[in-house]
Amino acid sequence: MKAQSKIWMDDKFVDWNDAKIHVLTHGLHYGMAIFEGMRCFSTPDGHAIFRLNEHLERFMNSAKIYRMNLGYSAKELARACVELVRKNPAKECYVRPIAFTAYGEMGLNPLKSKISVAIATWQWASYLGADASNRGVRATVSSWVRIDSRSLPPQAKCAANYANSALAKMEALAAGYDEAILLNSHGVVAEGPGENIFRVKDGILSTPPASSGILRGITRDTVIQFARDLRIRFYRNDSTKEELYTSDEVFFSGTAAGIAKVREIDGRKIGYDGFPITDRLAKLYDQVVHGRSKKYSKWLTPVRP
Ligand SMILES: Cc1ncc(COP(=O)(O)O)c(C=O)c1O
C-alpha cells in the first residue's frame, strides 16, 4: 500500500503514519467495527465519489444495527470524505470510513466503549485483477455457509462478517480459484465474499433477494437500475448452485471488484456465447462512474480542489 498524506480520525486530519490505535482497542478483539468502501473516479469535470450518500446511509444503518452512536451525521461524514480526498495525493482512490469500539474497556459489553470514527483513502486497483472485466475469473462454490441475519446480520457491514468471507476466500485460493461463491443456510446462492452475484439465463438477469443473506450492494442497486433503463428483463430470485452452473452469464458486482465476469464455476465453463448482457452493463457502469453519462450524474459527488 502506498502511503497517502492524511487520515481523518475523530474529526482531525492526522498524518498517515500517526493514525495509530492501541493493541487493546476493543473492536480489534471482539469484531465491533462497521465500515464502508467507496471509490472516487476521474471524470471530465474533475474527481468525484460515486454514490457517496448511499454508502454513508448504509454506514449509518450498520451503526444503528450495532447500537453505535457515531457522533457525526451522514452530512458531516460526507464533508470529511470529500475533504480527505482533496488533501491526499491519489485522487482516483478507494475511500474507507470505519467506526469501532475504541480503547479503554475490555470484555464483551461494547456499550461501555467510546466509538472512534476514521476515514482513510488509498489507491486500489480492481480487487479481482485487471482480467476480471475482460476474461473473467474462476470461481468455486464454498463449503462455508454464508452468515445469516439470525447470527450476524449480513446487511450491516461489520468487520466480524468478514471472518466468514475470509474463510471462503482462503478456501477458494487454496483450491486454485480466484473467488468463492457462498450459499446460504437454505442451500441457495447468496453472494461472493465481498461482492454480490448476478446470473443471466435466456436473456433474463437475476440476483438473489436481500432476504437471502447478502449485503445490499450499492453496485448491485446500480446494476438493477441500469437493467430497468436498458429494458433488460430482471428478477430478484433465489437460485441453486446447479442453476449457476447452467447460466449463460454470471458476474460479480462490488465497489472493490467492479463488474467482474465469472468464466468458470467448479470446472463448468460459463459464457459459451460470450457475455453480451454483462458487457452492456459493465460498459454503462464504466461510463457512469467516470461522469460520461448526464443521466446518472446525480450519483457523483464532486471533489473540487
Ligand atoms: C459481502 C459483500 N457483499 C457485497 C458487496 C458489494 O457491495 P457494494 O456494491 O456496495 O460495494 C460487498 C462490498 O462492500 C461486500 O463486502
Short mmCIF file of N, CA, C and O in Angstrom, two decimals, residues 139-234:
data_model
loop_
_atom_site.label_atom_id
_atom_site.label_comp_id
_atom_site.label_asym_id
_atom_site.label_seq_id
_atom_site.Cartn_x
_atom_site.Cartn_y
_atom_site.Cartn_z
N ALA A 139 -14.36 -19.26 -10.36
CA ALA A 139 -14.94 -19.26 -9.01
C ALA A 139 -15.31 -20.68 -8.59
O ALA A 139 -15.48 -21.57 -9.43
N THR A 140 -15.43 -20.86 -7.27
CA THR A 140 -15.86 -22.16 -6.74
C THR A 140 -16.92 -21.94 -5.67
O THR A 140 -16.87 -20.94 -4.94
N VAL A 141 -17.86 -22.84 -5.59
CA VAL A 141 -18.88 -22.76 -4.55
C VAL A 141 -18.24 -23.24 -3.24
O VAL A 141 -17.67 -24.33 -3.18
N SER A 142 -18.32 -22.40 -2.23
CA SER A 142 -17.60 -22.64 -0.98
C SER A 142 -18.27 -23.71 -0.13
O SER A 142 -19.50 -23.88 -0.17
N SER A 143 -17.47 -24.37 0.69
CA SER A 143 -18.06 -25.28 1.68
C SER A 143 -18.51 -24.49 2.91
O SER A 143 -19.24 -25.00 3.76
N TRP A 144 -18.09 -23.23 3.01
CA TRP A 144 -18.51 -22.38 4.12
C TRP A 144 -19.86 -21.77 3.81
O TRP A 144 -20.09 -21.30 2.70
N VAL A 145 -20.75 -21.77 4.78
CA VAL A 145 -22.11 -21.25 4.60
C VAL A 145 -22.11 -19.76 4.95
O VAL A 145 -21.48 -19.35 5.93
N ARG A 146 -22.79 -18.94 4.13
CA ARG A 146 -22.87 -17.51 4.42
C ARG A 146 -23.57 -17.28 5.75
O ARG A 146 -24.57 -17.96 6.05
N ILE A 147 -23.07 -16.33 6.51
CA ILE A 147 -23.73 -15.92 7.76
C ILE A 147 -25.17 -15.51 7.45
O ILE A 147 -25.45 -15.09 6.34
N ASP A 148 -26.06 -15.63 8.42
CA ASP A 148 -27.41 -15.12 8.16
C ASP A 148 -27.88 -14.23 9.30
O ASP A 148 -27.23 -14.13 10.34
N SER A 149 -29.02 -13.57 9.05
CA SER A 149 -29.40 -12.50 9.96
C SER A 149 -29.83 -13.01 11.34
O SER A 149 -30.04 -12.24 12.24
N ARG A 150 -29.91 -14.34 11.51
CA ARG A 150 -30.18 -14.86 12.86
C ARG A 150 -28.91 -14.93 13.69
O ARG A 150 -28.95 -15.13 14.90
N SER A 151 -27.73 -14.80 12.99
CA SER A 151 -26.48 -14.88 13.75
C SER A 151 -25.71 -13.56 13.63
O SER A 151 -25.47 -12.87 14.62
N LEU A 152 -25.33 -13.20 12.43
CA LEU A 152 -24.62 -11.93 12.19
C LEU A 152 -25.35 -11.25 11.05
O LEU A 152 -25.34 -11.77 9.93
N PRO A 153 -25.99 -10.13 11.27
CA PRO A 153 -26.78 -9.53 10.20
C PRO A 153 -25.94 -9.13 8.99
O PRO A 153 -25.10 -8.23 9.10
N PRO A 154 -26.14 -9.79 7.85
CA PRO A 154 -25.28 -9.50 6.69
C PRO A 154 -25.49 -8.10 6.13
O PRO A 154 -24.64 -7.58 5.43
N GLN A 155 -26.65 -7.48 6.45
CA GLN A 155 -26.90 -6.15 5.89
C GLN A 155 -26.17 -5.05 6.67
O GLN A 155 -26.17 -3.90 6.25
N ALA A 156 -25.55 -5.41 7.79
CA ALA A 156 -24.66 -4.47 8.47
C ALA A 156 -23.26 -4.80 8.00
O ALA A 156 -22.84 -5.96 8.05
N LYS A 157 -22.54 -3.82 7.53
CA LYS A 157 -21.19 -4.08 7.02
C LYS A 157 -20.23 -4.05 8.20
O LYS A 157 -19.58 -3.04 8.49
N CYS A 158 -20.22 -5.17 8.92
CA CYS A 158 -19.45 -5.27 10.17
C CYS A 158 -18.20 -6.11 9.93
O CYS A 158 -18.25 -7.12 9.21
N ALA A 159 -17.10 -5.71 10.56
CA ALA A 159 -15.82 -6.41 10.38
C ALA A 159 -15.97 -7.91 10.69
O ALA A 159 -15.38 -8.75 10.01
N ALA A 160 -16.80 -8.24 11.69
CA ALA A 160 -16.96 -9.64 12.09
C ALA A 160 -17.45 -10.51 10.93
O ALA A 160 -17.06 -11.67 10.81
N ASN A 161 -18.27 -9.94 10.04
CA ASN A 161 -18.80 -10.71 8.90
C ASN A 161 -17.67 -11.22 8.02
O ASN A 161 -17.80 -12.23 7.33
N TYR A 162 -16.58 -10.48 8.02
CA TYR A 162 -15.51 -10.77 7.05
C TYR A 162 -14.63 -11.93 7.48
O TYR A 162 -13.77 -12.36 6.69
N ALA A 163 -14.82 -12.45 8.68
CA ALA A 163 -14.13 -13.69 9.05
C ALA A 163 -14.74 -14.82 8.22
O ALA A 163 -14.03 -15.70 7.71
N ASN A 164 -16.06 -14.78 8.05
CA ASN A 164 -16.75 -15.77 7.20
C ASN A 164 -16.27 -15.63 5.75
O ASN A 164 -15.94 -16.62 5.07
N SER A 165 -16.18 -14.38 5.29
CA SER A 165 -15.70 -14.12 3.92
C SER A 165 -14.27 -14.63 3.74
O SER A 165 -13.93 -15.21 2.71
N ALA A 166 -13.43 -14.37 4.75
CA ALA A 166 -12.02 -14.74 4.63
C ALA A 166 -11.85 -16.26 4.56
O ALA A 166 -11.00 -16.77 3.81
N LEU A 167 -12.67 -17.00 5.32
CA LEU A 167 -12.59 -18.47 5.27
C LEU A 167 -12.91 -18.96 3.86
O LEU A 167 -12.23 -19.83 3.31
N ALA A 168 -13.95 -18.38 3.25
CA ALA A 168 -14.35 -18.79 1.90
C ALA A 168 -13.28 -18.39 0.88
O ALA A 168 -12.94 -19.16 -0.02
N LYS A 169 -12.75 -17.19 1.04
CA LYS A 169 -11.73 -16.69 0.10
C LYS A 169 -10.48 -17.58 0.15
O LYS A 169 -9.95 -18.00 -0.89
N MET A 170 -10.02 -17.89 1.37
CA MET A 170 -8.81 -18.70 1.52
C MET A 170 -9.01 -20.09 0.93
O MET A 170 -8.12 -20.64 0.27
N GLU A 171 -10.20 -20.65 1.17
CA GLU A 171 -10.50 -21.98 0.62
C GLU A 171 -10.45 -21.96 -0.90
O GLU A 171 -9.88 -22.85 -1.54
N ALA A 172 -11.03 -20.91 -1.50
CA ALA A 172 -11.05 -20.80 -2.97
C ALA A 172 -9.63 -20.66 -3.51
O ALA A 172 -9.26 -21.34 -4.48
N LEU A 173 -8.84 -19.81 -2.87
CA LEU A 173 -7.46 -19.59 -3.36
C LEU A 173 -6.64 -20.87 -3.23
O LEU A 173 -5.88 -21.23 -4.14
N ALA A 174 -6.81 -21.57 -2.10
CA ALA A 174 -6.05 -22.80 -1.88
C ALA A 174 -6.41 -23.86 -2.91
O ALA A 174 -5.59 -24.72 -3.26
N ALA A 175 -7.64 -23.82 -3.42
CA ALA A 175 -8.07 -24.80 -4.43
C ALA A 175 -7.75 -24.33 -5.84
O ALA A 175 -8.14 -24.97 -6.82
N GLY A 176 -7.07 -23.19 -5.96
CA GLY A 176 -6.62 -22.71 -7.27
C GLY A 176 -7.63 -21.82 -7.99
O GLY A 176 -7.47 -21.54 -9.17
N TYR A 177 -8.68 -21.38 -7.29
CA TYR A 177 -9.67 -20.48 -7.90
C TYR A 177 -9.37 -19.03 -7.51
O TYR A 177 -8.57 -18.76 -6.61
N ASP A 178 -10.04 -18.12 -8.22
CA ASP A 178 -9.85 -16.70 -7.92
C ASP A 178 -10.80 -16.22 -6.83
O ASP A 178 -10.50 -15.30 -6.08
N GLU A 179 -11.99 -16.80 -6.80
CA GLU A 179 -13.01 -16.27 -5.90
C GLU A 179 -13.98 -17.35 -5.48
O GLU A 179 -14.14 -18.37 -6.16
N ALA A 180 -14.64 -17.11 -4.33
CA ALA A 180 -15.63 -18.05 -3.79
C ALA A 180 -17.04 -17.55 -4.05
O ALA A 180 -17.26 -16.35 -4.23
N ILE A 181 -17.98 -18.49 -4.08
CA ILE A 181 -19.41 -18.16 -4.10
C ILE A 181 -20.00 -18.86 -2.88
O ILE A 181 -19.82 -20.08 -2.71
N LEU A 182 -20.68 -18.09 -2.03
CA LEU A 182 -21.23 -18.69 -0.82
C LEU A 182 -22.73 -18.96 -0.96
O LEU A 182 -23.47 -18.10 -1.46
N LEU A 183 -23.14 -20.14 -0.52
CA LEU A 183 -24.56 -20.46 -0.42
C LEU A 183 -25.01 -20.08 0.99
O LEU A 183 -24.20 -20.04 1.91
N ASN A 184 -26.32 -19.83 1.15
CA ASN A 184 -26.80 -19.52 2.50
C ASN A 184 -27.26 -20.79 3.21
O ASN A 184 -27.12 -21.90 2.68
N SER A 185 -27.80 -20.62 4.40
CA SER A 185 -28.14 -21.81 5.20
C SER A 185 -29.31 -22.59 4.61
O SER A 185 -29.61 -23.69 5.06
N HIS A 186 -29.99 -22.03 3.61
CA HIS A 186 -31.04 -22.79 2.90
C HIS A 186 -30.48 -23.47 1.65
O HIS A 186 -31.24 -24.04 0.86
N GLY A 187 -29.18 -23.32 1.42
CA GLY A 187 -28.55 -24.01 0.30
C GLY A 187 -28.70 -23.30 -1.04
O GLY A 187 -28.41 -23.88 -2.08
N VAL A 188 -29.17 -22.05 -1.01
CA VAL A 188 -29.26 -21.30 -2.27
C VAL A 188 -28.18 -20.21 -2.31
O VAL A 188 -27.59 -19.86 -1.28
N VAL A 189 -27.94 -19.71 -3.49
CA VAL A 189 -26.82 -18.78 -3.71
C VAL A 189 -27.04 -17.48 -2.93
O VAL A 189 -28.14 -16.90 -2.97
N ALA A 190 -26.01 -17.03 -2.23
CA ALA A 190 -26.08 -15.75 -1.52
C ALA A 190 -25.22 -14.72 -2.26
O ALA A 190 -25.73 -13.89 -3.01
N GLU A 191 -23.91 -14.80 -2.10
CA GLU A 191 -23.03 -13.78 -2.70
C GLU A 191 -21.58 -14.24 -2.65
O GLU A 191 -21.27 -15.32 -2.16
N GLY A 192 -20.68 -13.41 -3.13
CA GLY A 192 -19.25 -13.65 -3.01
C GLY A 192 -18.79 -13.12 -1.65
O GLY A 192 -19.57 -12.50 -0.93
N PRO A 193 -17.51 -13.35 -1.30
CA PRO A 193 -17.01 -12.88 0.00
C PRO A 193 -17.06 -11.36 0.14
O PRO A 193 -17.19 -10.84 1.23
N GLY A 194 -16.98 -10.64 -0.99
CA GLY A 194 -17.02 -9.18 -0.94
C GLY A 194 -17.72 -8.61 -2.16
O GLY A 194 -17.44 -7.48 -2.58
N GLU A 195 -18.61 -9.39 -2.73
CA GLU A 195 -19.32 -8.95 -3.94
C GLU A 195 -20.70 -9.58 -3.97
O GLU A 195 -20.90 -10.66 -3.43
N ASN A 196 -21.63 -8.94 -4.63
CA ASN A 196 -22.91 -9.57 -4.96
C ASN A 196 -22.76 -10.35 -6.25
O ASN A 196 -21.74 -10.22 -6.94
N ILE A 197 -23.75 -11.18 -6.55
CA ILE A 197 -23.65 -12.02 -7.74
C ILE A 197 -24.92 -11.91 -8.59
O ILE A 197 -26.03 -11.77 -8.04
N PHE A 198 -24.74 -11.91 -9.89
CA PHE A 198 -25.85 -11.88 -10.85
C PHE A 198 -25.68 -13.05 -11.81
O PHE A 198 -24.55 -13.49 -12.06
N ARG A 199 -26.81 -13.51 -12.37
CA ARG A 199 -26.73 -14.51 -13.43
C ARG A 199 -27.66 -14.10 -14.56
O ARG A 199 -28.63 -13.35 -14.35
N VAL A 200 -27.35 -14.59 -15.78
CA VAL A 200 -28.22 -14.37 -16.94
C VAL A 200 -28.56 -15.73 -17.52
O VAL A 200 -27.66 -16.56 -17.72
N LYS A 201 -29.87 -15.96 -17.72
CA LYS A 201 -30.30 -17.20 -18.38
C LYS A 201 -31.40 -16.83 -19.37
O LYS A 201 -32.38 -16.16 -18.98
N ASP A 202 -31.22 -17.23 -20.60
CA ASP A 202 -32.21 -16.94 -21.66
C ASP A 202 -32.58 -15.46 -21.70
O ASP A 202 -33.77 -15.10 -21.78
N GLY A 203 -31.60 -14.61 -21.55
CA GLY A 203 -31.82 -13.16 -21.67
C GLY A 203 -32.38 -12.51 -20.42
O GLY A 203 -32.61 -11.30 -20.40
N ILE A 204 -32.62 -13.30 -19.35
CA ILE A 204 -33.18 -12.72 -18.12
C ILE A 204 -32.07 -12.61 -17.06
O ILE A 204 -31.39 -13.59 -16.75
N LEU A 205 -31.96 -11.41 -16.52
CA LEU A 205 -30.96 -11.13 -15.49
C LEU A 205 -31.60 -11.38 -14.13
O LEU A 205 -32.76 -11.00 -13.91
N SER A 206 -30.85 -11.99 -13.20
CA SER A 206 -31.41 -12.15 -11.86
C SER A 206 -30.31 -12.09 -10.81
O SER A 206 -29.12 -12.30 -11.11
N THR A 207 -30.73 -11.78 -9.59
CA THR A 207 -29.80 -11.72 -8.47
C THR A 207 -30.56 -12.15 -7.21
O THR A 207 -31.78 -11.96 -7.15
N PRO A 208 -29.87 -12.72 -6.23
CA PRO A 208 -30.57 -13.14 -5.01
C PRO A 208 -31.21 -11.93 -4.31
O PRO A 208 -30.66 -10.84 -4.33
N PRO A 209 -32.38 -12.14 -3.69
CA PRO A 209 -33.02 -11.04 -2.96
C PRO A 209 -32.26 -10.71 -1.67
O PRO A 209 -31.45 -11.51 -1.21
N ALA A 210 -32.55 -9.54 -1.12
CA ALA A 210 -31.87 -9.12 0.11
C ALA A 210 -32.08 -10.14 1.23
O ALA A 210 -31.21 -10.35 2.07
N SER A 211 -33.24 -10.81 1.20
CA SER A 211 -33.54 -11.78 2.26
C SER A 211 -32.70 -13.06 2.17
O SER A 211 -32.78 -13.92 3.04
N SER A 212 -31.87 -13.17 1.12
CA SER A 212 -31.06 -14.39 1.01
C SER A 212 -29.79 -14.32 1.85
O SER A 212 -28.98 -15.24 1.83
N GLY A 213 -29.61 -13.22 2.59
CA GLY A 213 -28.43 -13.13 3.46
C GLY A 213 -27.25 -12.49 2.78
O GLY A 213 -26.14 -13.01 2.79
N ILE A 214 -27.52 -11.34 2.17
CA ILE A 214 -26.45 -10.65 1.44
C ILE A 214 -26.28 -9.24 2.00
O ILE A 214 -27.16 -8.74 2.70
N LEU A 215 -25.17 -8.63 1.65
CA LEU A 215 -25.06 -7.19 1.85
C LEU A 215 -25.78 -6.56 0.66
O LEU A 215 -25.56 -6.97 -0.49
N ARG A 216 -26.65 -5.58 0.94
CA ARG A 216 -27.33 -4.89 -0.17
C ARG A 216 -26.32 -3.98 -0.85
O ARG A 216 -26.10 -2.85 -0.41
N GLY A 217 -25.69 -4.47 -1.89
CA GLY A 217 -24.61 -3.73 -2.55
C GLY A 217 -25.11 -2.49 -3.27
O GLY A 217 -26.19 -2.50 -3.87
N ILE A 218 -24.30 -1.46 -3.21
CA ILE A 218 -24.63 -0.22 -3.94
C ILE A 218 -24.42 -0.48 -5.44
O ILE A 218 -25.17 0.01 -6.28
N THR A 219 -23.41 -1.29 -5.77
CA THR A 219 -23.19 -1.63 -7.18
C THR A 219 -24.33 -2.52 -7.68
O THR A 219 -24.79 -2.36 -8.81
N ARG A 220 -24.80 -3.42 -6.82
CA ARG A 220 -25.97 -4.26 -7.15
C ARG A 220 -27.15 -3.37 -7.48
O ARG A 220 -27.83 -3.54 -8.49
N ASP A 221 -27.40 -2.38 -6.63
CA ASP A 221 -28.52 -1.47 -6.87
C ASP A 221 -28.31 -0.70 -8.19
O ASP A 221 -29.26 -0.48 -8.94
N THR A 222 -27.08 -0.32 -8.45
CA THR A 222 -26.75 0.40 -9.69
C THR A 222 -27.08 -0.47 -10.90
O THR A 222 -27.71 -0.02 -11.86
N VAL A 223 -26.65 -1.74 -10.83
CA VAL A 223 -26.90 -2.68 -11.94
C VAL A 223 -28.41 -2.86 -12.13
O VAL A 223 -28.90 -2.88 -13.28
N ILE A 224 -29.15 -2.96 -11.04
CA ILE A 224 -30.60 -3.15 -11.14
C ILE A 224 -31.25 -1.94 -11.84
O ILE A 224 -32.10 -2.09 -12.71
N GLN A 225 -30.77 -0.74 -11.48
CA GLN A 225 -31.33 0.46 -12.14
C GLN A 225 -30.96 0.50 -13.62
O GLN A 225 -31.75 0.89 -14.47
N PHE A 226 -29.73 0.07 -13.93
CA PHE A 226 -29.31 0.01 -15.35
C PHE A 226 -30.20 -0.96 -16.12
O PHE A 226 -30.61 -0.69 -17.25
N ALA A 227 -30.47 -2.12 -15.50
CA ALA A 227 -31.27 -3.14 -16.18
C ALA A 227 -32.64 -2.57 -16.55
O ALA A 227 -33.14 -2.78 -17.65
N ARG A 228 -33.21 -1.83 -15.59
CA ARG A 228 -34.50 -1.19 -15.86
C ARG A 228 -34.39 -0.23 -17.04
O ARG A 228 -35.17 -0.26 -17.97
N ASP A 229 -33.36 0.61 -16.99
CA ASP A 229 -33.21 1.65 -18.02
C ASP A 229 -32.86 1.05 -19.39
O ASP A 229 -33.21 1.61 -20.42
N LEU A 230 -32.15 -0.07 -19.37
CA LEU A 230 -31.76 -0.71 -20.65
C LEU A 230 -32.82 -1.72 -21.11
O LEU A 230 -32.62 -2.41 -22.10
N ARG A 231 -33.89 -1.81 -20.36
CA ARG A 231 -35.00 -2.73 -20.65
C ARG A 231 -34.52 -4.19 -20.75
O ARG A 231 -34.91 -4.95 -21.63
N ILE A 232 -33.65 -4.54 -19.81
CA ILE A 232 -33.24 -5.95 -19.68
C ILE A 232 -34.18 -6.58 -18.67
O ILE A 232 -34.40 -6.01 -17.58
N ARG A 233 -34.77 -7.71 -19.00
CA ARG A 233 -35.70 -8.36 -18.05
C ARG A 233 -34.92 -8.78 -16.81
O ARG A 233 -33.84 -9.35 -16.90
N PHE A 234 -35.50 -8.47 -15.64
CA PHE A 234 -34.77 -8.67 -14.39
C PHE A 234 -35.67 -9.18 -13.27
O PHE A 234 -36.80 -8.72 -13.13
#
